[in-house]
Amino acid sequence: MTGENVRVQLQQLFSPSVQHTLDVIGIFVFAISGALLAVRKNFDVFGMAVLAEVTALGGGLFRDVVIGAVPPAAFTDLGYFLTPLIATLVVFFLHPHVERIQAAVLVFDAAGLGLFCVTGTTKAYSYGLNLTASATLGLATAVGGGVLRDVLANEVPSLLRWDRDLYAVPAIVGATMVVLCIRYDALTPFTSGLAVVTAFVLRLLAMRFHWRAPRAWNRRSTVSEE
Amino acid sequence: MTGENVRVQLQQLFSPSVQHTLDVIGIFVFAISGALLAVRKNFDVFGMAVLAEVTALGGGLFRDVVIGAVPPAAFTDLGYFLTPLIATLVVFFLHPHVERIQAAVLVFDAAGLGLFCVTGTTKAYSYGLNLTASATLGLATAVGGGVLRDVLANEVPSLLRWDRDLYAVPAIVGATMVVLCIRYDALTPFTSGLAVVTAFVLRLLAMRFHWRAPRAWNRRSTVSEE
Amino acid sequence: MTGENVRVQLQQLFSPSVQHTLDVIGIFVFAISGALLAVRKNFDVFGMAVLAEVTALGGGLFRDVVIGAVPPAAFTDLGYFLTPLIATLVVFFLHPHVERIQAAVLVFDAAGLGLFCVTGTTKAYSYGLNLTASATLGLATAVGGGVLRDVLANEVPSLLRWDRDLYAVPAIVGATMVVLCIRYDALTPFTSGLAVVTAFVLRLLAMRFHWRAPRAWNRRSTVSEE
């Protein structure tokens, strides 16, 4: 199968309606995490909406600008834009309950991570990027919104902190599975779904067992532990 | 009137020289606010120039990259680029006086807000975005520079803080008026001007009466009040 | 010589392999500075890799998105992407030694600054920007990665701080030399190299003699000295 055929086929990997539904679910759960952080930072309802939009759509927006897919889907698809506003309303009225179900939110967030790393990689490849670049953009799609959320909230991105459970690695594994499948002509809805589930489960395990990444060898840092 | 006709006409809504003059005024007042924050943060003259440029041009730069209008006007129009440098010089030599007239600066900033939310919405629509996306980008044009300014200065964006007077709402109202006018074939220089003035006056009223947006219901935040 | 001829010729200014080698060296030294900051901030190895990539490729990525050169070279050239990962490994295993040779790192960083301001300006001009915009993007290419690095690490960008030795000025001088050479048909490998060396030496002198830029006249800042 030629590269071109793969690329045409990629766009039909999931039926459009299934793909759209999965995207909206991922956007919703990421938006919840943004709105909750806004509540913790004492932002008002507009700050909540901004942080929800940025968290949910920021990663995909970055990917689309980089691959030249402008205007980005975040601005052309009304559902993508409205979903974070609904998430904001949910958090605005129910946030003590949302916080109580924080564990559930983290599970959904893990699902969004798995989903976005796979769809991000696929979309980047379908725009002509090489395999390594596609996987990198898949990772950026999955984690970019959370980084923007933390930067706007004036916090060190939790992606970078050593004292947080592994977040990037599950997305890297998922994106790598996708590009390996593309490389060996094995990308099907089944293998794509397997990559989503693998990233999702790895993230759940990382949270359950507090897997963390090592810091630099012989570390003698000049700042105090936070 | 067809959508295409509207879009062609939009680009002639204001005469180019009037449009350009209004843009330069908006850029100047936003640049003043950036340079003043740089003084408060003890930045040197280059930091002042960087913050002035980013505040004045950041919102439009984001809009242009998103709609695919590259290279952005910020880089192709010499006047747009030089105006923040002039604002930097003004603040550099006169800043105790500029601070004394802080109230006047806030009035000009409100004028910039009103202007940019209208011209940003119009430009986004003329590049083929739908009405909701156009209004969103109009809002982003108006508030984006200020958010970048605060992020670079390592502060929580004042756009997001609950203890600041309403800033996004006037721009949302102005942008919404523009897309309603487009929708009902009523966009003229007069109605556009009305949208600018409405956003401007709403912002002035928000400052005068300290209008603020609500925070989340039943808020029991885990961080202390700042 | 017509502008078009200049632009065609620009792309052959350096032989591709020489240009590529210079770029990779610049990327490597910037990546080292990003990974070292990550160690100081107690980030884990993935945080180190992210900060190394962002520092090394962020400036060029911004330039490429602004001039419409998508997908950016950072994503299409595998060597550009892998170099920061190698720098991360070097810092991960050797960072006490790397810190001990901090002076050497600063010299390499100065070399990267000189190189990137010249190649950034040249690339922007070859994409049709005017001379002022090209020089500005050359400056942004040289300093943008460092600004992104500091924003992600939740610090005030050292570019903006008054208590750091001049960093922007050497890059401004180098970029200005390039556009003057273009303006007067004098851009050759020799004059380009001269611009690189001038920016490099100016930065070394700024560090040696602690040259700093002035802050605003009659400064009576409302924040305490940090």
XYZ file of C-alpha atoms in Angstrom, chain C:
226
model
C 20.318 43.049 -8.453
C 16.574 42.670 -8.067
C 14.856 41.676 -4.861
C 13.827 38.359 -6.375
C 17.403 37.510 -7.273
C 18.519 38.364 -3.795
C 15.874 36.060 -2.382
C 16.818 33.157 -4.603
C 20.454 33.703 -3.812
C 19.767 33.873 -0.071
C 18.691 30.311 -0.038
C 22.092 29.336 -1.335
C 24.018 31.670 0.924
C 25.514 28.862 2.882
C 25.850 25.415 1.387
C 22.990 23.308 2.773
C 25.279 21.026 4.722
C 27.166 23.911 6.334
C 23.883 25.648 7.201
C 22.490 22.439 8.666
C 25.580 21.825 10.768
C 25.476 25.376 12.149
C 21.774 25.013 12.957
C 22.303 21.736 14.791
C 25.097 23.266 16.878
C 22.877 26.193 17.826
C 20.016 23.821 18.679
C 22.309 21.693 20.834
C 23.629 24.541 22.978
C 20.186 26.080 23.485
C 18.864 22.637 24.452
C 21.619 22.304 27.057
C 20.489 25.572 28.656
C 16.884 24.346 28.744
C 17.774 20.977 30.271
C 19.952 22.660 32.902
C 17.127 24.957 33.963
C 14.890 21.888 34.232
C 17.406 20.281 36.612
C 17.477 23.431 38.751
C 13.668 23.394 38.881
C 13.611 19.736 39.996
C 11.807 18.557 36.841
C 11.999 14.890 35.912
C 13.640 13.555 32.778
C 10.553 14.207 30.641
C 10.374 17.766 31.888
C 14.040 18.081 30.929
C 13.321 16.822 27.407
C 10.320 19.127 26.971
C 12.244 22.166 28.165
C 15.238 21.241 25.968
C 13.018 20.883 22.874
C 11.123 24.102 23.564
C 14.262 26.152 24.210
C 16.047 24.842 21.136
C 13.193 24.848 18.627
C 10.667 27.383 20.015
C 12.154 30.473 18.372
C 12.346 28.880 14.936
C 8.893 27.357 15.342
C 7.403 30.798 16.048
C 9.211 32.267 13.035
C 8.047 29.479 10.713
C 4.411 29.734 11.825
C 4.462 33.518 11.350
C 5.957 33.409 7.842
C 3.729 30.512 6.831
C 6.537 27.950 6.466
C 4.427 25.029 7.707
C 5.045 22.336 8.720
C 8.002 24.034 10.444
C 11.535 22.732 10.029
C 11.425 21.687 13.701
C 8.966 18.946 12.700
C 10.219 17.985 9.254
C 13.922 17.586 10.059
C 14.579 14.548 12.236
C 18.023 15.854 13.250
C 16.504 19.055 14.649
C 14.126 16.992 16.778
C 16.647 14.425 18.042
C 19.425 16.880 18.942
C 17.646 18.227 22.069
C 17.019 14.649 23.217
C 20.751 13.966 23.030
C 21.401 17.179 24.944
C 18.915 15.950 27.574
C 20.797 12.685 27.979
C 24.094 14.548 28.309
C 22.693 16.760 31.057
C 20.888 13.854 32.722
C 24.082 11.853 33.256
C 26.700 14.597 33.432
C 24.934 17.617 34.864
C 27.277 18.334 37.801
C 30.023 18.513 35.207
C 27.859 20.534 32.844
C 27.141 22.995 35.635
C 30.817 23.193 36.455
C 31.420 24.204 32.860
C 28.604 26.754 33.007
C 30.954 29.361 31.559
C 31.480 27.192 28.506
C 27.716 26.730 28.162
C 27.240 30.497 28.172
C 29.838 30.846 25.425
C 28.024 28.266 23.313
C 24.704 29.963 24.055
C 26.216 33.220 22.787
C 27.267 31.396 19.623
C 23.702 30.106 19.186
C 22.375 33.628 19.682
C 24.659 35.019 16.970
C 23.856 32.192 14.589
C 20.080 32.199 15.027
C 19.648 35.973 14.686
C 21.408 35.824 11.300
C 19.757 32.677 9.908
C 16.345 33.765 11.273
C 16.567 37.140 9.555
C 17.696 35.545 6.290
C 14.908 32.968 6.286
C 12.215 35.563 7.063
C 13.431 37.783 4.212
C 13.500 34.860 1.792
C 9.777 34.365 2.570
C 8.958 37.877 1.389
C 8.910 39.937 4.580
C 10.227 43.495 4.520
C 13.569 44.360 6.070
C 12.276 45.581 9.448
C 10.006 42.576 9.860
C 12.838 40.233 8.863
C 15.169 41.675 11.477
C 12.413 41.465 14.102
C 11.803 37.817 13.295
C 15.552 37.194 13.376
C 15.560 38.596 16.904
C 12.497 36.506 17.801
C 14.199 33.367 16.448
C 17.248 34.022 18.604
C 15.502 34.898 21.873
C 12.075 33.220 21.526
C 13.156 29.787 22.725
C 14.639 31.206 25.903
C 11.479 33.191 26.637
C 9.308 30.092 26.202
C 11.713 28.120 28.430
C 11.346 30.670 31.240
C 7.551 30.935 30.853
C 7.169 27.143 31.105
C 9.465 27.098 34.146
C 7.205 29.786 35.691
C 9.966 32.397 35.922
C 10.163 35.969 34.668
C 11.956 35.679 31.300
C 15.597 36.591 31.854
C 15.361 38.510 28.570
C 13.158 41.065 30.330
C 14.987 41.416 33.656
C 17.066 44.534 34.170
C 19.587 42.676 36.362
C 20.790 40.414 33.563
C 23.561 41.271 31.114
C 22.475 42.498 27.682
C 21.049 39.678 25.605
C 18.714 41.248 23.053
C 21.098 43.991 21.898
C 23.743 41.671 20.374
C 20.994 39.871 18.446
C 19.502 43.197 17.308
C 22.912 44.319 16.059
C 23.464 41.052 14.188
C 20.017 41.120 12.582
C 20.434 44.777 11.637
C 23.785 44.065 9.975
C 22.098 41.390 7.859
C 19.260 43.638 6.660
C 21.695 46.467 5.900
C 23.752 44.032 3.825
C 20.594 42.915 1.998
C 19.592 46.552 1.430
C 22.953 47.398 -0.115
C 23.425 44.154 -2.039
C 26.321 43.156 0.159
C 25.094 39.921 1.701
C 27.759 37.270 1.179
C 28.900 34.334 3.273
C 31.650 36.628 4.531
C 29.364 39.478 5.663
C 26.885 36.998 7.134
C 29.673 35.388 9.074
C 30.767 38.828 10.211
C 27.266 39.478 11.568
C 27.306 36.166 13.443
C 30.708 36.933 14.952
C 29.726 40.503 15.857
C 26.622 39.368 17.753
C 28.641 36.579 19.403
C 31.464 38.883 20.540
C 29.051 41.595 21.725
C 27.277 39.043 23.908
C 30.596 37.822 25.335
C 31.602 41.432 26.104
C 28.209 42.110 27.707
C 28.752 39.131 30.030
C 32.384 40.037 30.732
C 31.695 43.668 31.623
C 28.125 43.220 32.920
C 26.606 45.649 30.440
C 23.036 46.376 31.354
C 20.241 48.408 29.831
C 18.747 51.387 31.636
C 15.408 51.292 33.351
C 12.815 54.045 33.009
C 13.773 57.610 33.855
C 12.841 58.829 37.342
C 11.858 55.298 38.228
C 9.767 55.107 41.351
C 8.578 51.579 41.089
C 5.711 50.312 43.175
C 7.227 46.854 43.622
C 10.211 46.076 45.804
C 13.554 45.256 44.268
C 13.949 41.557 43.691
